[in-house]
Amino acid sequence: MNTVIFRTIAPTLAAIMLVFSIFVLLRGHNEPGGGFIGGLIAASAVAIYGIGASVTEVRRAIRLDPLSIAGVGVVLAGASGLVSAFFDVPFMTSQWLAFEFADSEVVLSTPMIFDIGVYLVVFGTISAVALALEEPEQ
Amino acid sequence: MVDLFLVLSGITVALAFGLALYRFVAGPLAVDRVVAFDTLTIISVTGIVLVALAANRIVYLDVALVYALLSFLGVIVAARYLEGGE
């Protein structure tokens, strides 16, 4: 769309939405949120940027093919379940790792890695669909 | 005092919603309906924020934020379709 207002605001809005999507993703375990809704917000950021700028510019900005991002997400989500194999418990049993870092407690877990995988899958798939729809027909 | 203001703003939001809904139903052109739809979503976001205040649940504010961001995308796509999809 060729309006000055939208072309100016689209990159800023996309950046804010991407940051918010990561916030929603990382908050997801104990409060509302998670990988799926975070991925949806990030994909809509890509869609807004694609309408405001152009599809080629979006493809240059995210560097990787969206579908390969989705593939990495599937591998990540599956690999997070394999961690439990080292502890002699059933597949996908949660493993937690808590440590002190800079005066605050950081808690890492396999559900978080699984959630990041879901985020990448949703982001890759939905933005691949959105970019394919926005691309001018040959 | 806070309760009074909550009730007053609730009445205002309901009035605005009714007016925008009338334009959404009656609007002679598709453009009128798109603008009315945008107005309706903004008024809904206001309603969600009021509910968050009344129920004292911070989480509802995130719902309002996500709704505001995503409804913008919907209106953009509708505007592009009306423009002729170039």
Short mmCIF file of C-alpha atoms in Angstrom, two decimals:
data_model
loop_
_atom_site.label_atom_id
_atom_site.label_comp_id
_atom_site.label_asym_id
_atom_site.label_seq_id
_atom_site.Cartn_x
_atom_site.Cartn_y
_atom_site.Cartn_z
CA MET A 1 0.00 0.00 0.00
CA ASN A 2 1.40 3.28 -1.08
CA THR A 3 0.55 5.66 1.77
CA VAL A 4 3.26 7.61 3.58
CA ILE A 5 1.73 7.12 7.04
CA PHE A 6 1.55 3.36 6.77
CA ARG A 7 4.95 2.96 5.12
CA THR A 8 6.49 5.02 7.94
CA ILE A 9 4.76 3.26 10.81
CA ALA A 10 5.00 -0.34 9.53
CA PRO A 11 8.69 -1.08 10.43
CA THR A 12 8.29 0.44 13.92
CA LEU A 13 5.09 -1.48 14.55
CA ALA A 14 6.65 -4.71 13.30
CA ALA A 15 9.62 -4.24 15.66
CA ILE A 16 7.34 -3.63 18.66
CA MET A 17 5.25 -6.70 17.80
CA LEU A 18 8.36 -8.90 17.49
CA VAL A 19 9.64 -7.82 20.93
CA PHE A 20 6.18 -8.36 22.43
CA SER A 21 5.99 -11.83 20.86
CA ILE A 22 9.25 -12.86 22.54
CA PHE A 23 7.96 -11.45 25.86
CA VAL A 24 4.78 -13.52 25.51
CA LEU A 25 6.82 -16.60 24.54
CA LEU A 26 9.18 -16.48 27.54
CA ARG A 27 6.43 -15.65 30.05
CA GLY A 28 4.32 -18.55 28.88
CA HIS A 29 4.97 -21.26 31.45
CA ASN A 30 3.41 -19.74 34.56
CA GLU A 31 1.17 -17.04 33.08
CA PRO A 32 -1.01 -16.79 29.96
CA GLY A 33 1.03 -16.88 26.79
CA GLY A 34 3.37 -19.37 25.19
CA GLY A 35 4.85 -20.44 21.91
CA PHE A 36 1.70 -20.55 19.82
CA ILE A 37 0.33 -17.07 20.50
CA GLY A 38 3.87 -15.63 20.41
CA GLY A 39 4.44 -17.15 16.99
CA LEU A 40 1.13 -15.76 15.76
CA ILE A 41 2.04 -12.23 16.91
CA ALA A 42 5.47 -12.49 15.23
CA ALA A 43 3.89 -13.76 12.00
CA SER A 44 1.45 -10.82 11.96
CA ALA A 45 4.40 -8.49 12.43
CA VAL A 46 5.96 -10.03 9.32
CA ALA A 47 2.65 -9.66 7.46
CA ILE A 48 2.36 -5.97 8.40
CA TYR A 49 5.94 -5.34 7.32
CA GLY A 50 5.27 -7.19 4.08
CA ILE A 51 2.24 -5.01 3.27
CA GLY A 52 4.02 -1.83 4.28
CA ALA A 53 7.34 -2.45 2.50
CA SER A 54 7.47 -5.33 0.01
CA VAL A 55 7.73 -9.10 0.09
CA THR A 56 11.28 -9.12 -1.28
CA GLU A 57 12.34 -6.76 1.50
CA VAL A 58 10.81 -9.04 4.13
CA ARG A 59 12.57 -12.08 2.67
CA ARG A 60 15.85 -10.16 2.80
CA ALA A 61 15.20 -9.08 6.40
CA ILE A 62 14.51 -12.56 7.79
CA ARG A 63 17.38 -14.07 5.72
CA LEU A 64 16.18 -17.68 6.00
CA ASP A 65 13.33 -19.31 4.13
CA PRO A 66 10.29 -19.28 6.50
CA LEU A 67 9.68 -22.97 5.95
CA SER A 68 13.24 -23.86 7.00
CA ILE A 69 12.63 -21.85 10.21
CA ALA A 70 9.57 -24.07 10.76
CA GLY A 71 11.73 -27.16 10.20
CA VAL A 72 14.28 -26.00 12.77
CA GLY A 73 11.39 -25.53 15.21
CA VAL A 74 10.16 -29.10 14.73
CA VAL A 75 13.67 -30.47 15.31
CA LEU A 76 14.09 -28.28 18.42
CA ALA A 77 10.75 -29.37 19.89
CA GLY A 78 11.56 -33.04 19.28
CA ALA A 79 15.09 -32.72 20.67
CA SER A 80 13.76 -31.15 23.89
CA GLY A 81 11.93 -34.41 24.56
CA LEU A 82 15.09 -36.48 24.04
CA VAL A 83 16.84 -34.77 27.01
CA SER A 84 14.81 -36.95 29.38
CA ALA A 85 16.48 -40.07 27.92
CA PHE A 86 19.67 -39.23 29.89
CA PHE A 87 17.78 -39.33 33.21
CA ASP A 88 16.08 -42.72 32.77
CA VAL A 89 12.53 -41.30 32.71
CA PRO A 90 9.81 -41.46 30.01
CA PHE A 91 10.06 -39.38 26.81
CA MET A 92 9.33 -35.65 27.25
CA THR A 93 9.50 -35.68 31.06
CA SER A 94 10.35 -32.10 32.08
CA GLN A 95 13.91 -31.43 33.22
CA TRP A 96 14.66 -28.25 35.18
CA LEU A 97 17.90 -26.38 35.61
CA ALA A 98 18.01 -23.49 38.10
CA PHE A 99 21.09 -21.37 38.79
CA GLU A 100 22.07 -17.97 40.16
CA PHE A 101 23.07 -15.37 37.61
CA ALA A 102 23.70 -11.70 38.44
CA ASP A 103 21.76 -11.74 41.74
CA SER A 104 18.66 -13.33 40.26
CA GLU A 105 17.51 -16.90 39.86
CA VAL A 106 17.35 -18.15 36.26
CA VAL A 107 15.26 -21.24 35.62
CA LEU A 108 15.75 -23.11 32.36
CA SER A 109 13.63 -26.11 31.46
CA THR A 110 12.88 -28.45 28.57
CA PRO A 111 9.26 -27.18 28.30
CA MET A 112 10.74 -23.77 27.50
CA ILE A 113 12.83 -25.27 24.68
CA PHE A 114 9.73 -27.08 23.43
CA ASP A 115 7.83 -23.77 23.52
CA ILE A 116 10.58 -22.06 21.51
CA GLY A 117 10.25 -24.87 18.98
CA VAL A 118 6.48 -24.30 18.75
CA TYR A 119 7.13 -20.57 18.35
CA LEU A 120 9.48 -21.20 15.41
CA VAL A 121 7.05 -23.65 13.76
CA VAL A 122 4.07 -21.27 14.00
CA PHE A 123 6.16 -18.25 12.97
CA GLY A 124 7.64 -20.05 9.96
CA THR A 125 4.42 -21.61 8.70
CA ILE A 126 2.13 -18.59 9.08
CA SER A 127 4.66 -16.13 7.64
CA ALA A 128 5.30 -18.48 4.68
CA VAL A 129 1.53 -18.46 4.00
CA ALA A 130 1.28 -14.67 4.45
CA LEU A 131 4.27 -13.96 2.18
CA ALA A 132 2.95 -16.34 -0.51
CA LEU A 133 -0.42 -14.55 -0.44
CA GLU A 134 1.15 -11.10 -0.65
CA GLU A 135 3.48 -11.95 -3.51
CA PRO A 136 2.21 -10.60 -6.85
CA GLU A 137 1.03 -13.34 -9.18
CA GLN A 138 3.26 -14.27 -12.09
CA MET B 1 -15.19 7.46 43.58
CA VAL B 2 -13.31 5.02 41.39
CA ASP B 3 -16.45 2.91 41.09
CA LEU B 4 -18.42 5.95 39.93
CA PHE B 5 -15.86 6.69 37.23
CA LEU B 6 -15.85 3.05 36.15
CA VAL B 7 -19.63 3.07 35.78
CA LEU B 8 -19.57 6.39 33.91
CA SER B 9 -16.91 5.20 31.45
CA GLY B 10 -18.77 1.91 31.04
CA ILE B 11 -21.90 3.81 30.01
CA THR B 12 -19.87 5.97 27.61
CA VAL B 13 -18.24 2.89 26.04
CA ALA B 14 -21.66 1.25 25.63
CA LEU B 15 -23.05 4.39 23.96
CA ALA B 16 -20.07 4.63 21.59
CA PHE B 17 -20.38 0.94 20.78
CA GLY B 18 -24.05 1.39 19.90
CA LEU B 19 -23.38 4.36 17.63
CA ALA B 20 -20.53 2.60 15.83
CA LEU B 21 -22.65 -0.55 15.51
CA TYR B 22 -25.39 1.51 13.84
CA ARG B 23 -22.87 2.79 11.29
CA PHE B 24 -21.58 -0.74 10.78
CA VAL B 25 -25.09 -2.03 9.99
CA ALA B 26 -26.44 0.98 8.10
CA GLY B 27 -23.29 2.31 6.40
CA PRO B 28 -24.15 2.74 2.72
CA LEU B 29 -20.64 1.95 1.42
CA ALA B 30 -18.19 -0.83 2.22
CA VAL B 31 -15.66 1.83 3.26
CA ASP B 32 -18.06 3.07 5.95
CA ARG B 33 -18.35 -0.46 7.27
CA VAL B 34 -14.56 -0.93 7.41
CA VAL B 35 -14.11 2.34 9.32
CA ALA B 36 -16.99 1.39 11.63
CA PHE B 37 -15.38 -2.02 12.20
CA ASP B 38 -12.09 -0.35 13.13
CA THR B 39 -13.94 1.93 15.54
CA LEU B 40 -15.74 -1.07 17.04
CA THR B 41 -12.46 -2.88 17.72
CA ILE B 42 -10.97 0.20 19.39
CA ILE B 43 -14.07 0.56 21.57
CA SER B 44 -13.82 -3.16 22.43
CA VAL B 45 -10.20 -2.64 23.51
CA THR B 46 -11.43 0.16 25.78
CA GLY B 47 -14.03 -2.21 27.18
CA ILE B 48 -11.41 -4.88 27.90
CA VAL B 49 -9.25 -2.32 29.73
CA LEU B 50 -12.26 -1.26 31.80
CA VAL B 51 -12.94 -4.91 32.69
CA ALA B 52 -9.26 -5.30 33.65
CA LEU B 53 -9.64 -2.30 35.97
CA ALA B 54 -12.92 -3.46 37.47
CA ALA B 55 -11.81 -7.07 38.00
CA ASN B 56 -8.26 -6.03 39.01
CA ARG B 57 -6.67 -8.52 36.61
CA ILE B 58 -3.50 -7.24 34.92
CA VAL B 59 -3.56 -10.17 32.48
CA TYR B 60 -6.53 -8.69 30.61
CA LEU B 61 -4.34 -5.76 29.53
CA ASP B 62 -2.26 -8.18 27.43
CA VAL B 63 -5.45 -9.40 25.79
CA ALA B 64 -6.27 -5.78 24.93
CA LEU B 65 -2.77 -5.22 23.52
CA VAL B 66 -2.84 -8.35 21.33
CA TYR B 67 -6.35 -7.52 20.14
CA ALA B 68 -5.33 -3.96 19.21
CA LEU B 69 -2.28 -5.19 17.26
CA LEU B 70 -4.13 -7.95 15.39
CA SER B 71 -7.24 -5.91 14.57
CA PHE B 72 -4.96 -3.35 12.93
CA LEU B 73 -3.74 -6.08 10.57
CA GLY B 74 -7.34 -7.02 9.72
CA VAL B 75 -8.31 -3.46 8.84
CA ILE B 76 -5.13 -3.05 6.74
CA VAL B 77 -5.96 -6.17 4.73
CA ALA B 78 -9.58 -5.03 4.23
CA ALA B 79 -8.37 -1.58 3.08
CA ARG B 80 -5.98 -3.21 0.62
CA TYR B 81 -8.79 -5.34 -0.78
CA LEU B 82 -11.02 -2.26 -1.22
CA GLU B 83 -8.17 -0.40 -2.91
CA GLY B 84 -8.12 -3.00 -5.68
CA GLY B 85 -5.50 -5.37 -4.30
CA GLU B 86 -2.48 -3.86 -6.02
#
